[in-house]
GROMACS .gro file of C-alpha atoms in nm:
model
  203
    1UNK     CA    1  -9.360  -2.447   6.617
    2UNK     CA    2  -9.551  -2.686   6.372
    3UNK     CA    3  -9.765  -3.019   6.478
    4UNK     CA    4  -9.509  -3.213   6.702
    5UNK     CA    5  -9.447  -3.570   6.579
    6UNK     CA    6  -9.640  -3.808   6.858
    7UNK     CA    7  -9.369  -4.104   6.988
    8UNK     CA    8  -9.479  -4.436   7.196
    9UNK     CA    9  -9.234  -4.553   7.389
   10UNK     CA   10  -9.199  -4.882   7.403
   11UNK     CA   11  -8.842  -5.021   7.395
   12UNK     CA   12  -8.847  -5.110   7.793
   13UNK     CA   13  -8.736  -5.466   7.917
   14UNK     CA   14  -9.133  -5.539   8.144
   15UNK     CA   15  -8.937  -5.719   8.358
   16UNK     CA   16  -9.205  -5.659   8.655
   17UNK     CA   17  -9.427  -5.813   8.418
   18UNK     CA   18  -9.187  -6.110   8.309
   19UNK     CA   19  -9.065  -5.989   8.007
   20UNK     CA   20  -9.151  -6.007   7.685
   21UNK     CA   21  -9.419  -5.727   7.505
   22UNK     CA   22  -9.622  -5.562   7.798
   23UNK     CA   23  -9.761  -5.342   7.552
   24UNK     CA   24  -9.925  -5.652   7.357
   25UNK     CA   25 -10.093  -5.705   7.680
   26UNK     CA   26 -10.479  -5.678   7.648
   27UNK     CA   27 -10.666  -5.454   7.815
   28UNK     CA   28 -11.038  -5.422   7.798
   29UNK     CA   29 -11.011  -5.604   7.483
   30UNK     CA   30 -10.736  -5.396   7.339
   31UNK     CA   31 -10.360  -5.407   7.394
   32UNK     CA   32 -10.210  -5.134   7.618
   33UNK     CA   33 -10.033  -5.011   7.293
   34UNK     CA   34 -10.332  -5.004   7.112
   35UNK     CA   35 -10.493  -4.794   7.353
   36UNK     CA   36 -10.258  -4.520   7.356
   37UNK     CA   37 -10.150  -4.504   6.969
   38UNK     CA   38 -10.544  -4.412   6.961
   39UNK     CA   39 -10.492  -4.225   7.258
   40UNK     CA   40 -10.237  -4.002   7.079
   41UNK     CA   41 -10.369  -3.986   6.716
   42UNK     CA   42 -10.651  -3.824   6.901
   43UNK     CA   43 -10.379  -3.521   6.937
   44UNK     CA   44 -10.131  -3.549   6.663
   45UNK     CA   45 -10.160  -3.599   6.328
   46UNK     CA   46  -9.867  -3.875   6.291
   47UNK     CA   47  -9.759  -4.149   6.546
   48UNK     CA   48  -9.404  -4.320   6.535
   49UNK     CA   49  -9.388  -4.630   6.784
   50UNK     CA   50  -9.037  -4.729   6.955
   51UNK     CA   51  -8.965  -5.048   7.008
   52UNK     CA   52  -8.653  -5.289   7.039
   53UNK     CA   53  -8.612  -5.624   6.838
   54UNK     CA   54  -8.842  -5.765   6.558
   55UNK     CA   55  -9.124  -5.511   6.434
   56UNK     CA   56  -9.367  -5.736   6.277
   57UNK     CA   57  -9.488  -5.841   6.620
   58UNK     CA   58  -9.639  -5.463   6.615
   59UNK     CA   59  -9.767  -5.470   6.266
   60UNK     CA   60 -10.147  -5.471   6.393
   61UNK     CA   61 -10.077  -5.130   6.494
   62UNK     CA   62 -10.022  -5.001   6.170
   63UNK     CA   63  -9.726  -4.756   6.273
   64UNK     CA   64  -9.349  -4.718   6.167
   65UNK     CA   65  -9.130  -4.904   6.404
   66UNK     CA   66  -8.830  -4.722   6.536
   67UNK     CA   67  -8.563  -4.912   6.722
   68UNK     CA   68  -8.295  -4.743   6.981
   69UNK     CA   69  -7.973  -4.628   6.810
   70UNK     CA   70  -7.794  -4.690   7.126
   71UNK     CA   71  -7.775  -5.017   7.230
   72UNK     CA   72  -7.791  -5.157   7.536
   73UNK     CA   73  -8.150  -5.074   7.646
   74UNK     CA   74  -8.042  -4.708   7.786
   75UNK     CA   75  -8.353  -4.632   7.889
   76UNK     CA   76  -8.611  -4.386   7.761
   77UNK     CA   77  -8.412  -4.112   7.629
   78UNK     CA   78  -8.223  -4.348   7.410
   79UNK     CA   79  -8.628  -4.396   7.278
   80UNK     CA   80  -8.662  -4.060   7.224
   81UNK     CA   81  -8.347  -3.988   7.037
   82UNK     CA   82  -8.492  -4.259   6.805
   83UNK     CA   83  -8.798  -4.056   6.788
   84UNK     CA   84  -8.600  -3.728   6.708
   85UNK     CA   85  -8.415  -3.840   6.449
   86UNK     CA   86  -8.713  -3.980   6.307
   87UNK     CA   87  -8.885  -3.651   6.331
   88UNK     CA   88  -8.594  -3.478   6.136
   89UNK     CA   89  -8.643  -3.708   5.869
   90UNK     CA   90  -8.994  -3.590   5.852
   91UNK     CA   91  -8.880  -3.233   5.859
   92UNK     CA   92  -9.096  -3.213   6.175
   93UNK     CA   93  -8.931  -2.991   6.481
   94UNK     CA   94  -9.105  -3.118   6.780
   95UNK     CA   95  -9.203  -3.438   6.940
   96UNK     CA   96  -9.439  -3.543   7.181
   97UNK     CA   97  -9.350  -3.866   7.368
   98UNK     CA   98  -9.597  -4.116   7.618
   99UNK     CA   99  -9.525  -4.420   7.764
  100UNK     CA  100  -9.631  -4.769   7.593
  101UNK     CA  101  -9.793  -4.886   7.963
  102UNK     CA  102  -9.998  -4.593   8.041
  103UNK     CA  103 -10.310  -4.586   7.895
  104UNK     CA  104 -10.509  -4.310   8.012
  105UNK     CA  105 -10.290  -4.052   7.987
  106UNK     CA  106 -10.472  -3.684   7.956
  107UNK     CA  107 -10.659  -3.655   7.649
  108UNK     CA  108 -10.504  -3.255   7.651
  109UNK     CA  109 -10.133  -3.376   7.674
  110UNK     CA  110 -10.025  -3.224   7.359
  111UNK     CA  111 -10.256  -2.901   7.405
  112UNK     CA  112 -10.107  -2.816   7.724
  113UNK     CA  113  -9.780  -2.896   7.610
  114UNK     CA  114  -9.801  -2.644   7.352
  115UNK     CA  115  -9.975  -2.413   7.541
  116UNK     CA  116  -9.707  -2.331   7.741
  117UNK     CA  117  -9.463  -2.221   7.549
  118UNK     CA  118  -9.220  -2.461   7.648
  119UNK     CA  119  -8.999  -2.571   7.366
  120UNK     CA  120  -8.883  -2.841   7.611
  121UNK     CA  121  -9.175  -2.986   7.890
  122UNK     CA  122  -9.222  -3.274   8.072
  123UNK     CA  123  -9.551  -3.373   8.263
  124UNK     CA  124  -9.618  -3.347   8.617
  125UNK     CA  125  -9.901  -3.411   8.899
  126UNK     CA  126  -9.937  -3.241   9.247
  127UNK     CA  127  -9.771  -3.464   9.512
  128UNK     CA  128  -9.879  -3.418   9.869
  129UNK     CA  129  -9.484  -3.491   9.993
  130UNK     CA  130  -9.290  -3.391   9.707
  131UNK     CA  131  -9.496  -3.126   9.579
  132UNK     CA  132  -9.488  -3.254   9.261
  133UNK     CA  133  -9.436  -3.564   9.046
  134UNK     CA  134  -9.243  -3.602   8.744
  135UNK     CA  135  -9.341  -3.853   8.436
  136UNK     CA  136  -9.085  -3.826   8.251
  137UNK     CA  137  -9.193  -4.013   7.955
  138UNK     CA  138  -9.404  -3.784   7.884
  139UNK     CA  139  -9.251  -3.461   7.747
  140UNK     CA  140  -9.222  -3.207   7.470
  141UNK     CA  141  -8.891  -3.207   7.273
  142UNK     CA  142  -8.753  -3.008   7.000
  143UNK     CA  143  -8.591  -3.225   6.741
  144UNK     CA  144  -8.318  -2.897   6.744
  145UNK     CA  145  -8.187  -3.069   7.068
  146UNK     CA  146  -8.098  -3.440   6.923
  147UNK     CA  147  -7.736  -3.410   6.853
  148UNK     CA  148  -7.685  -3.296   7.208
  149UNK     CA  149  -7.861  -3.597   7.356
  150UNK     CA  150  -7.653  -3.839   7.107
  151UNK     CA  151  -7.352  -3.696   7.274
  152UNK     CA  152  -7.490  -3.714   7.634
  153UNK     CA  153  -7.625  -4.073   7.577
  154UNK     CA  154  -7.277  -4.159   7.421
  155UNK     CA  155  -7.143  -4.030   7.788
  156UNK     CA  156  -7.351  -4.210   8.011
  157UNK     CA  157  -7.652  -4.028   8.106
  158UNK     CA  158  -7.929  -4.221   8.126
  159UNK     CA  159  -8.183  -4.018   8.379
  160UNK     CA  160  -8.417  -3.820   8.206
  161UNK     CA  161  -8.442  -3.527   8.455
  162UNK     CA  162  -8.005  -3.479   8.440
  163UNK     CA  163  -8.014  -3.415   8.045
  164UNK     CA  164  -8.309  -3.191   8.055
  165UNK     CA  165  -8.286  -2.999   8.342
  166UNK     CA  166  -7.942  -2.768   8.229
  167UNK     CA  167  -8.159  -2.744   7.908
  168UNK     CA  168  -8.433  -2.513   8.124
  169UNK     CA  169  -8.691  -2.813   8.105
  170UNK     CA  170  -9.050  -2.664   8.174
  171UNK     CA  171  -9.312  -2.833   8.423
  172UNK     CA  172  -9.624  -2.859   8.345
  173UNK     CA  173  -9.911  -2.953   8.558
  174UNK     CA  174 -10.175  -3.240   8.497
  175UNK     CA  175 -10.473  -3.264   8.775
  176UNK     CA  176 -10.467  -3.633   8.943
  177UNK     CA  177 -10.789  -3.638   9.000
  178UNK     CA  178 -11.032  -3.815   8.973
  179UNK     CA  179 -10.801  -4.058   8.900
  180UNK     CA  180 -10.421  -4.035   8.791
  181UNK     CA  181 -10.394  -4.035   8.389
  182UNK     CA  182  -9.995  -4.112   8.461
  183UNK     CA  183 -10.083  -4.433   8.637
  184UNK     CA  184  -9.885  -4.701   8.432
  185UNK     CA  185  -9.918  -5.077   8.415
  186UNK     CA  186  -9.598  -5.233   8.505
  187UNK     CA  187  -9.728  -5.597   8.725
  188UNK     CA  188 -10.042  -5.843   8.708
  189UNK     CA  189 -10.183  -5.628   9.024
  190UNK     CA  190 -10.166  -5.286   8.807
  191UNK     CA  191 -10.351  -5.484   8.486
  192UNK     CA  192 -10.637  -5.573   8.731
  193UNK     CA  193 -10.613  -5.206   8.869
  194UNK     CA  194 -10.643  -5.050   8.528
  195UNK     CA  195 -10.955  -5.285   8.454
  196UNK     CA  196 -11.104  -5.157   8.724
  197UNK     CA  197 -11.089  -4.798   8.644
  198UNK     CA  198 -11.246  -4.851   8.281
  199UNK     CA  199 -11.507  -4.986   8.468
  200UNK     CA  200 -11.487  -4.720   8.754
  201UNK     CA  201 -11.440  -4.406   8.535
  202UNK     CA  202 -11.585  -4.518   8.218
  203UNK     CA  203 -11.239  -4.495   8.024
   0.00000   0.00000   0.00000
């Protein structure tokens, strides 16, 4: 396996947030977007961002804009179908996806990710009920698999966890602690929360 591609998602609808760009959002004097792109090229050497309707509100960023091929807003695997067919163009055969809202996601994601072996992953945390929690917008994919996810979009599946479980999805584990590098930003009340913790845990 060669560097995976790194993918923002960002093509949600933020309507906890009421609407429009959540990612444009500052935070600490940054946008949420703009702390994860540098969050990622930290890890990868090239960052793709997807994102629905007109791309020039993102050109700050300085990243290629990828829009959903599926419309409809079908969630996040409908973003990273637009990120593996993007990767394929760049002859790349991996990609590493994070969410556009969560910006202190672990600075190892794409280490781990690779050092398991997986050629499909997806993040986790322990969970005191459920044993463990999924995030899945944040996973490992192999570009290999794109053609099947066209054709599973194109049928209706739009949960993350239904496509790539049959495809012997791998788990693996992130500590939540001190704090949890999942936690996204999805209401006013979360904004203030993540302010808090650059303060708190000097992020």
């Amino acid at each position: 396996m060669g560097d995976p591609v790194g993918v923002i998602l960002a093509g949600g609808l933020s309507s906890r947030m009421g609407g429009g760009d959540k990612g444009l959002l500052a935070l600490g004097g940054v946008s949420l977007v703009g702390r994860v792109r540098v969050r990622l090229q930290r890890q990868v050497s090239t960052v793709v961002l997807n994102a629905n309707g007109d791309p020039a509100r993102f050109e700050g960023l300085g990243l290629d804009v990828e829009p959903d091929s599926v419309a409809g807003y079908a969630g996040p695997l409908a973003g990273v179908l637009a990120g593996l067919d993007w990767a394929a163009s760049q002859g790349a055969s991996h990609i590493v996806t994070v969410a556009a809202d969560t910006p202190f996601f672990p600075a190892d994601l794409v280490e781990r990710f690779l050092a398991s072996g997986a050629d499909l992953a997806m993040a986790v945390t322990p969970d005191p009920e459920r044993g463990q929690a999924r995030h899945p917008t944040f996973g490992l994919w192999p570009v290999a698999l794109r053609d099947d996810l066209r054709e599973a979009l194109k049928g209706g599946v739009r949960k993350v966890v239904q496509w790539t479980k049959p495809h012997g999805c791998v788990n693996v584990e992130f500590p939540a602690a001190p704090f949890d590098p999942f936690f996204n930003v999805n209401t006013p009340e979360d904004l203030a929360r993540a302010e808090a913790m650059i303060a708190e845990f000097d992020l």
